[in-house]
mmCIF file of C-alpha atoms and ligand atoms in Angstrom:
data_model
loop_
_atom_site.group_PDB
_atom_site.id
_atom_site.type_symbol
_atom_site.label_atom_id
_atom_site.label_comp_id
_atom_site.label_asym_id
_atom_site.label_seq_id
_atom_site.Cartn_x
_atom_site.Cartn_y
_atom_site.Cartn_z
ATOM 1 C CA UNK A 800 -105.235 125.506 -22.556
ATOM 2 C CA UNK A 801 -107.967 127.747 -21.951
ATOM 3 C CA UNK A 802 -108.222 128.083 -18.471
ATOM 4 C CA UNK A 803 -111.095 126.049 -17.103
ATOM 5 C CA UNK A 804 -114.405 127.675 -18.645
ATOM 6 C CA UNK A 805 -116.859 125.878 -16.651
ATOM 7 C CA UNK A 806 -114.687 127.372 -13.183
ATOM 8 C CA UNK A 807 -115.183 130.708 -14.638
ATOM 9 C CA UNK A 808 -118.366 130.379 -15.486
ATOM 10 C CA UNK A 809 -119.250 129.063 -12.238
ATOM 11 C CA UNK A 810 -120.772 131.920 -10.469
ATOM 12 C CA UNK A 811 -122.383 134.205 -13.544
ATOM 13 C CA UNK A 812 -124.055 130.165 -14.122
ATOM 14 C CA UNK A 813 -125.247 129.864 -10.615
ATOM 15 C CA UNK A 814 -126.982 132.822 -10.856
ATOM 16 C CA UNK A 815 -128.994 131.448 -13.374
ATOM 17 C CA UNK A 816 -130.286 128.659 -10.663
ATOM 18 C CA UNK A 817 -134.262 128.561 -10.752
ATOM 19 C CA UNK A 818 -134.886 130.215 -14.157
ATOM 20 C CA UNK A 819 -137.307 128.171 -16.034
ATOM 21 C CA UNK A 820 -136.388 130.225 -19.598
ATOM 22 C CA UNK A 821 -132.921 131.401 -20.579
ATOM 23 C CA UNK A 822 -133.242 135.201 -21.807
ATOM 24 C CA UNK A 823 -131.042 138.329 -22.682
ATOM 25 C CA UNK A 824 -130.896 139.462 -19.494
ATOM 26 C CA UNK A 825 -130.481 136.202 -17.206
ATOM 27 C CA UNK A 826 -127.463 135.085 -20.009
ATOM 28 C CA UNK A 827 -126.154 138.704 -19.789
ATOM 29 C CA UNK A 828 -123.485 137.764 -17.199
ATOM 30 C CA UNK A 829 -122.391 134.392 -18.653
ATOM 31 C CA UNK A 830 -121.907 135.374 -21.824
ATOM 32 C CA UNK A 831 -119.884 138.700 -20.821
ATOM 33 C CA UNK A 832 -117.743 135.588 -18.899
ATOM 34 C CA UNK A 833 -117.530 133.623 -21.896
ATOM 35 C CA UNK A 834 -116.100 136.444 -24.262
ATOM 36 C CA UNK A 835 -113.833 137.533 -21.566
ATOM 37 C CA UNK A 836 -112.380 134.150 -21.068
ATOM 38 C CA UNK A 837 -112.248 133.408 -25.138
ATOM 39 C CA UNK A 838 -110.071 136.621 -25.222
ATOM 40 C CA UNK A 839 -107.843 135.958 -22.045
ATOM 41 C CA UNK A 840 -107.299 132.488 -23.947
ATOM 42 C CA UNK A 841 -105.949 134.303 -27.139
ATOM 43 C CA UNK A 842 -109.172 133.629 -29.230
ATOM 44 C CA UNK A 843 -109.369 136.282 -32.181
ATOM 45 C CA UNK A 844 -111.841 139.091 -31.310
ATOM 46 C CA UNK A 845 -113.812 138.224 -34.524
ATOM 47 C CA UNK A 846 -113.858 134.726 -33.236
ATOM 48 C CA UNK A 847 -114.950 135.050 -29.644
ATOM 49 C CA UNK A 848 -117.857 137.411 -31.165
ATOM 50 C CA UNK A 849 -119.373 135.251 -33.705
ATOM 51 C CA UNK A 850 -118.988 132.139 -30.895
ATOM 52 C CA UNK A 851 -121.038 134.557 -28.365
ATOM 53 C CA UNK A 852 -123.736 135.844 -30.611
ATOM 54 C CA UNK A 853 -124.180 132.223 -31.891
ATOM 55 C CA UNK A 854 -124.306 130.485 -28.371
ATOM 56 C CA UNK A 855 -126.832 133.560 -26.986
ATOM 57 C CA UNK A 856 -128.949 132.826 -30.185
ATOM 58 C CA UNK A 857 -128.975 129.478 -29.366
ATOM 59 C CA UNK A 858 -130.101 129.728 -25.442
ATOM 60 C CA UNK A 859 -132.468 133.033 -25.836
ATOM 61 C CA UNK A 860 -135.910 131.536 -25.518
ATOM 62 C CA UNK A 861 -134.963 128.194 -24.018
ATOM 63 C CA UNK A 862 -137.126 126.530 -22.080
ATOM 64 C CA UNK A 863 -134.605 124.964 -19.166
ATOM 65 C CA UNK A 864 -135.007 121.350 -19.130
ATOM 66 C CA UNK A 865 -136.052 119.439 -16.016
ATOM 67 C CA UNK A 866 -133.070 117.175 -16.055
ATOM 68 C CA UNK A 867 -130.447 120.041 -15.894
ATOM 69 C CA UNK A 868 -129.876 122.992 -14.376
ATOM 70 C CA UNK A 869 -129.963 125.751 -16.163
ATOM 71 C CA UNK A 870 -125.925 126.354 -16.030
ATOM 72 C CA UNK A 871 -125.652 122.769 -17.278
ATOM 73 C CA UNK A 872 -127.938 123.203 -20.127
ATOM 74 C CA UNK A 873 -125.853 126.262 -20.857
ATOM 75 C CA UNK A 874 -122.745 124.397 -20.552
ATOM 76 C CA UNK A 875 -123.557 122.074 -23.047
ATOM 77 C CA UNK A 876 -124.852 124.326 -26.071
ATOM 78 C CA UNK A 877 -121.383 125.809 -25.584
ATOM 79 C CA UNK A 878 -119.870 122.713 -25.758
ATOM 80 C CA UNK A 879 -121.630 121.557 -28.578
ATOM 81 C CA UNK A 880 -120.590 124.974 -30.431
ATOM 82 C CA UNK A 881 -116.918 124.845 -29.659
ATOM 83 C CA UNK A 882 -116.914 121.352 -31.228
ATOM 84 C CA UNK A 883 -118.616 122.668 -34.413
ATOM 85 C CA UNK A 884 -115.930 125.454 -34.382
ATOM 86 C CA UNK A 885 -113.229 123.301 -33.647
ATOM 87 C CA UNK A 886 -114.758 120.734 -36.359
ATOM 88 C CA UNK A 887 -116.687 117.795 -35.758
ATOM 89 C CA UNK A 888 -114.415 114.478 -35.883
ATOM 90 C CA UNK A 889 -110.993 113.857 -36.408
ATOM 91 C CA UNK A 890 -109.937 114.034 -40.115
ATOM 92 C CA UNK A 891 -107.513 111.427 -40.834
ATOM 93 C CA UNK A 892 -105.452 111.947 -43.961
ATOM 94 C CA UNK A 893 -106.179 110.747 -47.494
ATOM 95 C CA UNK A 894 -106.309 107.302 -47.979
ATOM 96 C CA UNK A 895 -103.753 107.107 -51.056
ATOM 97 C CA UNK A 896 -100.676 104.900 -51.830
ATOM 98 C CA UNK A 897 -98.397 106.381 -52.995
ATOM 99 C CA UNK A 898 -99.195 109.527 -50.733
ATOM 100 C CA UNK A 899 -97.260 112.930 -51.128
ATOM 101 C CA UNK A 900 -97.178 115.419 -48.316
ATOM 102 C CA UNK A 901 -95.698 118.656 -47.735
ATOM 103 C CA UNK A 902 -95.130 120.803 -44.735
ATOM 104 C CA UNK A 903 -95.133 124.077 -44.085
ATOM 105 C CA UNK A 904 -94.882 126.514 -41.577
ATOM 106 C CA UNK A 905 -92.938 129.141 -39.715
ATOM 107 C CA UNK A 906 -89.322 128.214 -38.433
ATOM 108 C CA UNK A 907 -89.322 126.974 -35.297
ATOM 109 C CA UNK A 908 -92.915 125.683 -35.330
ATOM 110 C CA UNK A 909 -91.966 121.952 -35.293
ATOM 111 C CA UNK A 910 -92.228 121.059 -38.865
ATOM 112 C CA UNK A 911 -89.081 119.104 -39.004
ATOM 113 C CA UNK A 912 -90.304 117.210 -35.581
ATOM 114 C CA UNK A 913 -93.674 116.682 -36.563
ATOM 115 C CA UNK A 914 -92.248 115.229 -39.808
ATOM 116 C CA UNK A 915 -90.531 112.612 -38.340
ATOM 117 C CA UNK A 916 -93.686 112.157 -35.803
ATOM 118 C CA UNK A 917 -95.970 112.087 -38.936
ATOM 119 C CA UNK A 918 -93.782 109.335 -40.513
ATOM 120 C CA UNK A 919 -94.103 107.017 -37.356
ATOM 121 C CA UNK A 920 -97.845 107.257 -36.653
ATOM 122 C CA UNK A 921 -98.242 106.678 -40.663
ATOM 123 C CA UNK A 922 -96.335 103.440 -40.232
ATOM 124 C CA UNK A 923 -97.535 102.619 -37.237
ATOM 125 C CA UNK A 924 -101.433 103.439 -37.860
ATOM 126 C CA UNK A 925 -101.610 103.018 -41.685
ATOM 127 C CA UNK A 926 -99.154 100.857 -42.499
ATOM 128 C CA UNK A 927 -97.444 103.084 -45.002
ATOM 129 C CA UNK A 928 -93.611 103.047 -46.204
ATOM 130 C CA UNK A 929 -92.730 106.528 -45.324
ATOM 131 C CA UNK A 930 -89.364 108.580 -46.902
ATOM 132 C CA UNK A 931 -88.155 112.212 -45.528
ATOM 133 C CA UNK A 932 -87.345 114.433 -48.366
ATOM 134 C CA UNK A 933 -85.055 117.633 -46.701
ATOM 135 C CA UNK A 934 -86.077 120.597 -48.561
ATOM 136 C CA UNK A 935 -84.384 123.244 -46.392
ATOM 137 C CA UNK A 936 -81.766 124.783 -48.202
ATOM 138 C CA UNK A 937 -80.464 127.517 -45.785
ATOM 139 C CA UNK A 938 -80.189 125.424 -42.413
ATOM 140 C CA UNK A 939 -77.493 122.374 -42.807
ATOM 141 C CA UNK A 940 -79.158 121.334 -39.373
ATOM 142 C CA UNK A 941 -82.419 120.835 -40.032
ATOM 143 C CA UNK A 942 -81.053 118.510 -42.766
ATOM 144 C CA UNK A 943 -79.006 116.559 -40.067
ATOM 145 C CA UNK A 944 -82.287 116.808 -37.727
ATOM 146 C CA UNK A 945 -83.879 115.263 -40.317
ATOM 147 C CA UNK A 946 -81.534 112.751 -41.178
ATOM 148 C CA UNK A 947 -81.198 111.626 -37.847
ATOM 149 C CA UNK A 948 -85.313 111.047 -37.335
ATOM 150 C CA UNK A 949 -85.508 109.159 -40.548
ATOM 151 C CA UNK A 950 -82.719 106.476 -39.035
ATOM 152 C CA UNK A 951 -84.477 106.562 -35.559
ATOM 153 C CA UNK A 952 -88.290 105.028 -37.571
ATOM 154 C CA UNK A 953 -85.875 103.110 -39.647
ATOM 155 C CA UNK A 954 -87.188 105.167 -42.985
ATOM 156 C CA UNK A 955 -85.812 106.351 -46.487
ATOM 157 C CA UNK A 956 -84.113 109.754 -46.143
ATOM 158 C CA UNK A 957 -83.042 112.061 -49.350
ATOM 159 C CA UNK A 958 -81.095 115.148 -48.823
ATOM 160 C CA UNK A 959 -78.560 116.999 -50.439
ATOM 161 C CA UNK A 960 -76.312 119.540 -48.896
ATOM 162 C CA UNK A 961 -74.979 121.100 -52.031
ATOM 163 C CA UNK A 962 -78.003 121.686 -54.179
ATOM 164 C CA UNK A 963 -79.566 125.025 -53.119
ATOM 165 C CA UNK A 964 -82.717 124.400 -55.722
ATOM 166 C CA UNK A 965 -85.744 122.994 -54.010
ATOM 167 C CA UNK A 966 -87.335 121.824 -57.399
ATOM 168 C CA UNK A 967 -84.267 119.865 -58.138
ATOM 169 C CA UNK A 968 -84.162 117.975 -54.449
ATOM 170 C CA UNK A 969 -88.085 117.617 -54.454
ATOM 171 C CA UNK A 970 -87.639 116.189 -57.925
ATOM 172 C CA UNK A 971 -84.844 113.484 -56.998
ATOM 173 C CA UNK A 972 -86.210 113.166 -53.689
ATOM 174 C CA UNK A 973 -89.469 111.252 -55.474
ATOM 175 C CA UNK A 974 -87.105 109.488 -57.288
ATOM 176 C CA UNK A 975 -84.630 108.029 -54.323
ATOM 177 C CA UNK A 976 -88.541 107.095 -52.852
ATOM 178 C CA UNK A 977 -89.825 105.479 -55.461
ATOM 179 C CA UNK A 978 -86.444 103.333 -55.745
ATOM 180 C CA UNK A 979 -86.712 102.347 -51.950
ATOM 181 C CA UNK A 980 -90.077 101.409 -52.549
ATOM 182 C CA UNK A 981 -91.592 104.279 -50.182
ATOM 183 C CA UNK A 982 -95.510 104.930 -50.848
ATOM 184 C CA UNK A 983 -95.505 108.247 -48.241
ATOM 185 C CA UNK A 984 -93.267 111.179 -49.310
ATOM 186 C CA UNK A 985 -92.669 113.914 -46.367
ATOM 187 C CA UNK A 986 -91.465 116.993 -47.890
ATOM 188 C CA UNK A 987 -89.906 118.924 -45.157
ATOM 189 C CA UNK A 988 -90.043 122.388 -46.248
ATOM 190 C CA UNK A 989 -87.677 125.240 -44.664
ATOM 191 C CA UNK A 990 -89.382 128.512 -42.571
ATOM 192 C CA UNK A 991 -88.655 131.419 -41.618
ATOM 193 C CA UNK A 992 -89.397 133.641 -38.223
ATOM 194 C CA UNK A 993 -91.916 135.618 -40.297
ATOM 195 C CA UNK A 994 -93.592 135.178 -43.181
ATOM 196 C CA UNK A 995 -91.497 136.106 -46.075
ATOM 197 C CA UNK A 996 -92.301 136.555 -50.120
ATOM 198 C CA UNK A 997 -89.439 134.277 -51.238
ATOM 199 C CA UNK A 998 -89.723 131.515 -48.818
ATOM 200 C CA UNK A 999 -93.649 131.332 -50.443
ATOM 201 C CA UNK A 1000 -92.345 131.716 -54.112
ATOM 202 C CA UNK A 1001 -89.944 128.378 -53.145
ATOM 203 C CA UNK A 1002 -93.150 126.774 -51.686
ATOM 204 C CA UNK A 1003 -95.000 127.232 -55.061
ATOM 205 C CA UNK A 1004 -92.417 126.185 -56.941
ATOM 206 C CA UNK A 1005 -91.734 123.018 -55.227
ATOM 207 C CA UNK A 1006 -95.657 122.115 -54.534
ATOM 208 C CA UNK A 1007 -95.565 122.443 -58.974
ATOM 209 C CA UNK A 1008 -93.012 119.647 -59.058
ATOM 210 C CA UNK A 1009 -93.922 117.542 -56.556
ATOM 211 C CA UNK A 1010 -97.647 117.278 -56.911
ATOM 212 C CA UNK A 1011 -98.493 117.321 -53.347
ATOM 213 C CA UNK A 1012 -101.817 115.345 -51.987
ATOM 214 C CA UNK A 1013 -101.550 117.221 -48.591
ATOM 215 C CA UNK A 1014 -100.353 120.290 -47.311
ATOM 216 C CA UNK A 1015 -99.548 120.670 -44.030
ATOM 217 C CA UNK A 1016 -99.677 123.628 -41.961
ATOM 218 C CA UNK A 1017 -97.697 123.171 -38.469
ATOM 219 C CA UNK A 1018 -98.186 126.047 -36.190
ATOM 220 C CA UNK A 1019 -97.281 126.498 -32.730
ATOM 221 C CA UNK A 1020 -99.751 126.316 -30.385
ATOM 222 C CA UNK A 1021 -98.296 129.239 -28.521
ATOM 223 C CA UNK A 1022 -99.118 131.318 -31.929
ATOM 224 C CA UNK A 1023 -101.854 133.459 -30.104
ATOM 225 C CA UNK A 1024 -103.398 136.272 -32.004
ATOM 226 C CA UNK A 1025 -100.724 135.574 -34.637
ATOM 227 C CA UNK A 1026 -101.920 132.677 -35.634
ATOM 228 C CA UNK A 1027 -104.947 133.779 -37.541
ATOM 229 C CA UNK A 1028 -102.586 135.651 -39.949
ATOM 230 C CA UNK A 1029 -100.353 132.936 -40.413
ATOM 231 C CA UNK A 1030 -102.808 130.479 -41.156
ATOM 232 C CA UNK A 1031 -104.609 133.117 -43.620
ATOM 233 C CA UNK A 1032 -101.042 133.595 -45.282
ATOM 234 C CA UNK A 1033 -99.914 130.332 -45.863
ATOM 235 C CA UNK A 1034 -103.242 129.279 -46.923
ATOM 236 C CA UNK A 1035 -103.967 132.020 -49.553
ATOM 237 C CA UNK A 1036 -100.731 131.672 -51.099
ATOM 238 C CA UNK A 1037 -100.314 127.150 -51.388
ATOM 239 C CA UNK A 1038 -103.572 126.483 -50.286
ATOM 240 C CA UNK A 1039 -102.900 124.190 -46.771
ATOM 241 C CA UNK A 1040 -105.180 121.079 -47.099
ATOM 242 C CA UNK A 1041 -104.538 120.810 -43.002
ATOM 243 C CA UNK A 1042 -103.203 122.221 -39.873
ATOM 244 C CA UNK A 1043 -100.618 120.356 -37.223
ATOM 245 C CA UNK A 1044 -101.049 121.924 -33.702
ATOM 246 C CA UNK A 1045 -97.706 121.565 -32.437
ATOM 247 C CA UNK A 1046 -97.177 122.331 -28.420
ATOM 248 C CA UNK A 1047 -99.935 121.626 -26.805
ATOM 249 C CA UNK A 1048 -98.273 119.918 -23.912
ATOM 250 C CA UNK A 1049 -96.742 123.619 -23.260
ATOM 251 C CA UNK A 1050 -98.865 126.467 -21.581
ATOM 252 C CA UNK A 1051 -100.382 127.794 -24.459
ATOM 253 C CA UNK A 1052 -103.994 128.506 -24.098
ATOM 254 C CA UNK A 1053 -105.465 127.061 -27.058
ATOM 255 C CA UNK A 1054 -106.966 130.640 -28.387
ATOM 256 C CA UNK A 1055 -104.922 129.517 -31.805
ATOM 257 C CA UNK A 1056 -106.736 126.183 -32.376
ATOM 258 C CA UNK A 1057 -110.419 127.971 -32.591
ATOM 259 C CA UNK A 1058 -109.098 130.835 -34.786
ATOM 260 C CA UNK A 1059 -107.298 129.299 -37.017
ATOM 261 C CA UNK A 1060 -109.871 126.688 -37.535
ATOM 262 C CA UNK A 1061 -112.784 129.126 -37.712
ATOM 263 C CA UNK A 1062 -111.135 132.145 -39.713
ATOM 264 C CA UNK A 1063 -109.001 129.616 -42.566
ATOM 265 C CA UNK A 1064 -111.840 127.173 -42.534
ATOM 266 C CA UNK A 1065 -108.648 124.358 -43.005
ATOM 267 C CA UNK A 1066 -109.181 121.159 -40.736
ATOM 268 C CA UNK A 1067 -106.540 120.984 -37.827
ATOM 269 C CA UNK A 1068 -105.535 117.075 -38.599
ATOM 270 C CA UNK A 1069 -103.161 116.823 -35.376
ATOM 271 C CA UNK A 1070 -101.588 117.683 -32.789
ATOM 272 C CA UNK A 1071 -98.288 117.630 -31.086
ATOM 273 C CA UNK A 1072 -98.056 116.931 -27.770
ATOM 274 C CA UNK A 1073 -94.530 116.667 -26.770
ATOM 275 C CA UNK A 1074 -90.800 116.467 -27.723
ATOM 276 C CA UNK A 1075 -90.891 113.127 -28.225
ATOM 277 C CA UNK A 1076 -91.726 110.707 -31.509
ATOM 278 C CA UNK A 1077 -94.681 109.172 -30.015
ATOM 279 C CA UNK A 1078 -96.289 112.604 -28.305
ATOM 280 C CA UNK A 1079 -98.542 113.083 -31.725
ATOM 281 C CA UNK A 1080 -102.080 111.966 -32.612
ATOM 282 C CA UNK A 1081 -105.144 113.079 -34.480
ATOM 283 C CA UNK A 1082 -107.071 115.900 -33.177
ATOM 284 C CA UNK A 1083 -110.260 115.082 -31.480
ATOM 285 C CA UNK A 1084 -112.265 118.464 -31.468
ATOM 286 C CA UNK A 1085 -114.669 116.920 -29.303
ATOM 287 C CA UNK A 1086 -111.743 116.245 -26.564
ATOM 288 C CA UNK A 1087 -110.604 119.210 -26.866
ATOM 289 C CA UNK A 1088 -113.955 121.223 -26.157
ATOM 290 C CA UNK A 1089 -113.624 119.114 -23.213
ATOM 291 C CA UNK A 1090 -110.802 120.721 -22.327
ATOM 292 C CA UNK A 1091 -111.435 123.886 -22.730
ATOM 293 C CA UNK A 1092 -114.544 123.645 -21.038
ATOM 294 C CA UNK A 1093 -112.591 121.595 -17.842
HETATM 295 P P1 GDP B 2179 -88.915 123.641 -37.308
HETATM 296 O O1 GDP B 2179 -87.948 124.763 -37.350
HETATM 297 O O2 GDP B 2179 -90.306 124.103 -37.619
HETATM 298 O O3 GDP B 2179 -88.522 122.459 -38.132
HETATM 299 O O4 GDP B 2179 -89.008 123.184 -35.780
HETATM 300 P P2 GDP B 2179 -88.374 121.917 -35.040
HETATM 301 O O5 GDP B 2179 -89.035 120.659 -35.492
HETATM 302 O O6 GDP B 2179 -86.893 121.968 -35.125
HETATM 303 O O7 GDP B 2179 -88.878 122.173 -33.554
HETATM 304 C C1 GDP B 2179 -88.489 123.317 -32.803
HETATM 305 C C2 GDP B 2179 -88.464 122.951 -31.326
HETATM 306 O O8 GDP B 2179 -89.785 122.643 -30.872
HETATM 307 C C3 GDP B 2179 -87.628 121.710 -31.026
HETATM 308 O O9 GDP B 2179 -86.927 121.925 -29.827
HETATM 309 C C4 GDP B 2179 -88.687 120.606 -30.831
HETATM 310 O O10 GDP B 2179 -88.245 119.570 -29.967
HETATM 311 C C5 GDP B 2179 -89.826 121.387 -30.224
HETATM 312 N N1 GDP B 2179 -91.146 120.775 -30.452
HETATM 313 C C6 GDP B 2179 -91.716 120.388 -31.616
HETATM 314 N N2 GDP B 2179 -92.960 119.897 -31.406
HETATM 315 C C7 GDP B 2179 -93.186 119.967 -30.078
HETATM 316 C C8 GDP B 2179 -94.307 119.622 -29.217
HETATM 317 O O11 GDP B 2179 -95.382 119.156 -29.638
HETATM 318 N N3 GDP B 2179 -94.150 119.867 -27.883
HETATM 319 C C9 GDP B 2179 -92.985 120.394 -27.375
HETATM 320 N N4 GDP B 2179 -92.921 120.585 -26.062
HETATM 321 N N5 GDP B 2179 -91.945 120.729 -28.139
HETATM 322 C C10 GDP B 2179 -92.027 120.524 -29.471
#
């Protein structure tokens, strides 16, 4: 994650001690700290600007409380602005039976992981009936993957290794569902390494037939500057209603959660924390501004 802010921060904030109003000058320091640290963390440029000139606006002309100290009081509007950026509660998914979800993403990102995952906490949490739909028609093995996670959360799986027509396996994937009396459809979709004009063209076609409620956007946390333009992509072209932040047990620094959010304006509904089935769960912005800020 992004290295500990409030460690980094720690001298350019002590400076600050005895002020009794924040200014331009006094924050000068800090908020050179806090770019510089946004940026080491990955943050888009764009990003770490507007989250600067919003946090000096903000603290120019503060009085500084009596309770705090002045780096405390400064520690907690940026707090209070990462969790804005990084927005506000958790966002569960749509409360509707039968519910139809597809994912998307980049190969490698942990869509057909997260699936499964997605399928257990469903079950688990919302008491839903879940069925995996394999829509990947170029990689046998991410039908087997899939395969294999459906039997391990004991739910409905549909593939088909000889159609090579997404519409036609979305299509009879609803239908194998709806006959084993599934009411949440996973739609694993396949990816690519990059972003690629036919891979979206299969994505539109199979969102028309299938009618999707959600679209999910799984993205490795590791993404870094990147992600902002994958996040754009995908959302321009099958509009994502969602983001899954896969990897955030690894090293990345988190740079990809605030730009994503921020630049695609699309919620970031959960997070991956792990290899495992059970290393998943909403995203709490607020814990994760906690986080960041150590
Ligand atoms: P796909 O190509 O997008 O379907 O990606 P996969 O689901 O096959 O995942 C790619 C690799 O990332 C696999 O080795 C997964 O075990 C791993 N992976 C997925 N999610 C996570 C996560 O949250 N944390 C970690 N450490 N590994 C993950």
């Amino acid at each position: 994650m992004l290295e500990n802010l409030t460690d980094k921060l720690g001298s350019a904030l002590r400076n600050l001690r005895g002020v009794g109003k924040l200014s331009e000058e006094n924050m000068a320091e800090a908020l050179k700290e806090v770019r510089q640290a946004l940026l080491s963390a990955d943050v888009h440029f764009k990003v770490a600007r507007e989250f600067v000139a919003t946090v000096k606006e903000q603290c120019v002309g503060q009085e500084v409380l009596k309770s705090v100290t002045p780096g405390q009081q400064v520690i907690k509007i940026i707090h209070d602005e990462l969790v804005k950026l990084l927005g506000e509660g958790a966002t569960e998914l749509e409360d509707k039976k039968p519910l139809r979800i597809m994912m998307v993403g980049l190969h490698g990102s942990g869509k057909t992981t997260s699936s499964g995952k997605l399928a257990r906490y469903m079950a688990k949490k919302r008491d839903y009936r879940p069925a995996l739909v394999a829509c990947d028609v170029y990689r046998p093995a991410a039908i087997d993957q899939l395969e294999m996670l459906a039997k391990n959360e004991g739910c409905t799986f549909y593939g088909d290794r000889e159609e090579k027509d997404v519409v036609q396996i979305g299509k009879r994937g609803l239908q194998a569902a709806k006959e084993a009396d599934a009411n949440l459809i996973i739609f694993d979709t396949a990816g690519r390494l990059q972003i690629d004009e036919n891979l979206i063209e299969e994505i539109k076609r199979l969102k028309a037939e299938v009618q999707p409620d959600e679209i999910l956007l799984v993205a490795d946390a590791a993404l870094g500057q990147e992600a902002v333009n994958v996040a754009k992509h995908f959302h321009e072209a099958v509009g994502c209603t969602g983001i899954i932040l896969t990897k955030l047990d690894g090293d990345a620094r988190g740079g990809a959660a605030l730009s994503m959010k921020s630049i695609s304006n699309v919620p970031i509904k959960f997070m991956g924390t792990g290899e495992k089935s059970d290393e998943f769960d909403l995203f709490h912005p607020d814990r994760m501004a906690s986080r960041i800020l150590g």
